[in-house]
Short mmCIF file of C-alpha atoms in Angstrom, two decimals:
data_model
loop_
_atom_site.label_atom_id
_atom_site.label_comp_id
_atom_site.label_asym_id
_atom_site.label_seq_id
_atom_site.Cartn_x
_atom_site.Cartn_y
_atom_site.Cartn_z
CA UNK A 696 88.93 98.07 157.24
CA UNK A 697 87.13 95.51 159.14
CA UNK A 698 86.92 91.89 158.33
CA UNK A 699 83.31 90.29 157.55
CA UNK A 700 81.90 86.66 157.93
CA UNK A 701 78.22 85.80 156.39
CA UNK A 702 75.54 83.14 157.78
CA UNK A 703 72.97 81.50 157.66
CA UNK A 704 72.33 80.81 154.45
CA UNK A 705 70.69 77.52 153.08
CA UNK A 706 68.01 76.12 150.80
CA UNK A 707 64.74 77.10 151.43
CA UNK A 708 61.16 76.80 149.71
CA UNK A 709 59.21 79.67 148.15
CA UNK A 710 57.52 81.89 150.95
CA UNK A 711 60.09 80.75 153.65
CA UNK A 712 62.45 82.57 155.47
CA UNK A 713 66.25 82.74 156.29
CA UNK A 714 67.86 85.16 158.74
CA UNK A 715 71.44 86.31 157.54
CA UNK A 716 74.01 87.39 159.70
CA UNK A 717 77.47 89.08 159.53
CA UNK A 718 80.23 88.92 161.82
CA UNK A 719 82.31 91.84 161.87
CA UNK A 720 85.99 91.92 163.68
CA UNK A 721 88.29 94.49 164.71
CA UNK A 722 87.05 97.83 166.89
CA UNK A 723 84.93 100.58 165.85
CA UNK A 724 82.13 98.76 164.49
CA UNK A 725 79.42 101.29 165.24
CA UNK A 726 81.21 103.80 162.91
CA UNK A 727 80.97 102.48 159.88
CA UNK A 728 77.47 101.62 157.85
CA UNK A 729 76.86 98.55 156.46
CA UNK A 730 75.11 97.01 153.53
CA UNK A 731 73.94 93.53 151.91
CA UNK A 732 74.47 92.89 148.36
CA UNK A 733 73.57 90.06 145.81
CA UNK A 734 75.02 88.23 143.22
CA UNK A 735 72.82 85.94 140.92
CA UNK A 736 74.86 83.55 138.32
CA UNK A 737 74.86 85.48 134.87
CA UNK A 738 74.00 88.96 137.05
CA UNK A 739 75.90 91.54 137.75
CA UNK A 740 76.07 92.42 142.03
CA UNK A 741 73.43 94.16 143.05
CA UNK A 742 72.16 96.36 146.31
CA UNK A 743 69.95 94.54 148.84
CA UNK A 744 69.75 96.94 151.75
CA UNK A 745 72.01 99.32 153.79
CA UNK A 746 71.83 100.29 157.24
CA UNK A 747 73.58 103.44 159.15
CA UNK A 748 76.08 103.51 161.67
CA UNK A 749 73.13 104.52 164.49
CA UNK A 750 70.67 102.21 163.04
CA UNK A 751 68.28 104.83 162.39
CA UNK A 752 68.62 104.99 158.59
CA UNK A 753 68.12 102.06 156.42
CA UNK A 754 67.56 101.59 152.51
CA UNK A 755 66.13 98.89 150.90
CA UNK A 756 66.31 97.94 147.10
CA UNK A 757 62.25 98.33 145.42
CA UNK A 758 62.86 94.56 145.11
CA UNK A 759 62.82 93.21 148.35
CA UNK A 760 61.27 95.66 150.47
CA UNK A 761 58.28 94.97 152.74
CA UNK A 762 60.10 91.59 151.95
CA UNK A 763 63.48 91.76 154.05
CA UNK A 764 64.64 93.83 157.07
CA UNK A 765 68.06 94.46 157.66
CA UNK A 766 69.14 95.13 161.32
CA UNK A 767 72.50 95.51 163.37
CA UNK A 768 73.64 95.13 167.23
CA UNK A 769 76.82 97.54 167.97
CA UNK A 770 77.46 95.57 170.76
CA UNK A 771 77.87 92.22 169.22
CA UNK A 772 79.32 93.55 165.90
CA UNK A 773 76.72 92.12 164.19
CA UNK A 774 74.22 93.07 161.17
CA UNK A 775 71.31 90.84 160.25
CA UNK A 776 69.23 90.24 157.16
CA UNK A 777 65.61 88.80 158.08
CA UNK A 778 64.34 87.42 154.73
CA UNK A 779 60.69 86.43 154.84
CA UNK A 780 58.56 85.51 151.78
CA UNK A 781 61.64 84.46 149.61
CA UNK A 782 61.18 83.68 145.68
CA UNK A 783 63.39 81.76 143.75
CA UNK A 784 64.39 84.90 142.22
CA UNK A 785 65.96 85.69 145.46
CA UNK A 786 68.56 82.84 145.09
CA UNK A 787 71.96 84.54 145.02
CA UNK A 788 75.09 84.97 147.11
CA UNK A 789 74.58 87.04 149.57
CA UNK A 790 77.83 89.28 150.67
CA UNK A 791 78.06 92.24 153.24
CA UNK A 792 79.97 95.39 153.21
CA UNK A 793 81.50 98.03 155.06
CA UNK A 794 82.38 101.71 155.18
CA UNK A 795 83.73 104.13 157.01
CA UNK A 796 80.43 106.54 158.49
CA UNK A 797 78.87 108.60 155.54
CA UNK A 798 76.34 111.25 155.46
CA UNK A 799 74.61 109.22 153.40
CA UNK A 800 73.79 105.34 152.30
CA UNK A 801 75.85 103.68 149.70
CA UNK A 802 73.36 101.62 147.29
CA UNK A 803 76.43 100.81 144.48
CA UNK A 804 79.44 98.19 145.65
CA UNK A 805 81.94 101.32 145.06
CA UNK A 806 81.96 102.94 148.26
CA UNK A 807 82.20 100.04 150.48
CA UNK A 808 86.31 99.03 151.50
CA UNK A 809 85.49 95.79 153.01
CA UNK A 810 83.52 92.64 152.10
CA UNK A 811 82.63 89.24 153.12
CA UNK A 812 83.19 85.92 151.24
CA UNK A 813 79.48 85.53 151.13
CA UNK A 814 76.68 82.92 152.02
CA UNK A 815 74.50 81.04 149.28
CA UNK A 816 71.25 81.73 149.29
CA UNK A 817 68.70 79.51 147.25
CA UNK A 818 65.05 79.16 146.95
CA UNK A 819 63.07 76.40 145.34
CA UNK A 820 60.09 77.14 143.85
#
């Protein structure tokens, strides 16, 4: 298990942008894949976008892609969520997750062993 620290949230307008980032400590944080999840007040958690251990797989919920681009630097045990063109239906808390390498992505909470406190997200209209 790793431990995990969100940024960068805030309040922005409609069609702005906020870059996310999670701080991951402990070793061997290029082995395990990592994800961003939501929750909305009243909603039940839900996927955002994963990203492999190498970087070269990454899944996006139908919701916010060509919207959001989720990224990650093995060196600096970091993963990033670049949000452009945010709605006010984006307003959430914003959490990230690990797990240990797969062969595939996770898109439910299930799978991932470790989680952040989260970061609010919220966007006025």
């Amino acid at each position: 298990q790793v431990q995990l620290v969100e940024s960068g949230g805030g309040l922005v307008q409609a069609g702005g942008s906020l870059r996310l980032s999670c701080a991951a400590s402990g070793r061997m944080f290029s082995m395990y894949d990592m994800g961003w999840f939501r929750q909305a007040p009243g909603k039940e958690r839900e996927f955002v976008a994963a990203i492999g251990w190498s970087a070269g797989s990454t899944l996006y919920a139908s919701s916010v892609k060509g919207r959001f681009t989720i990224s990650r630097d093995n060196a600096k045990n970091m993963v990033y969520l670049q949000m452009n063109s945010l709605k006010p239906e984006d307003t959430a808390v914003y959490s990230c997750a690990a797990r240990t390498r797969g062969l595939v992505l996770q898109t439910t909470p299930s799978p991932y062993d470790s989680w952040g406190q989260g970061t609010q997200v919220t966007v006025s209209s």
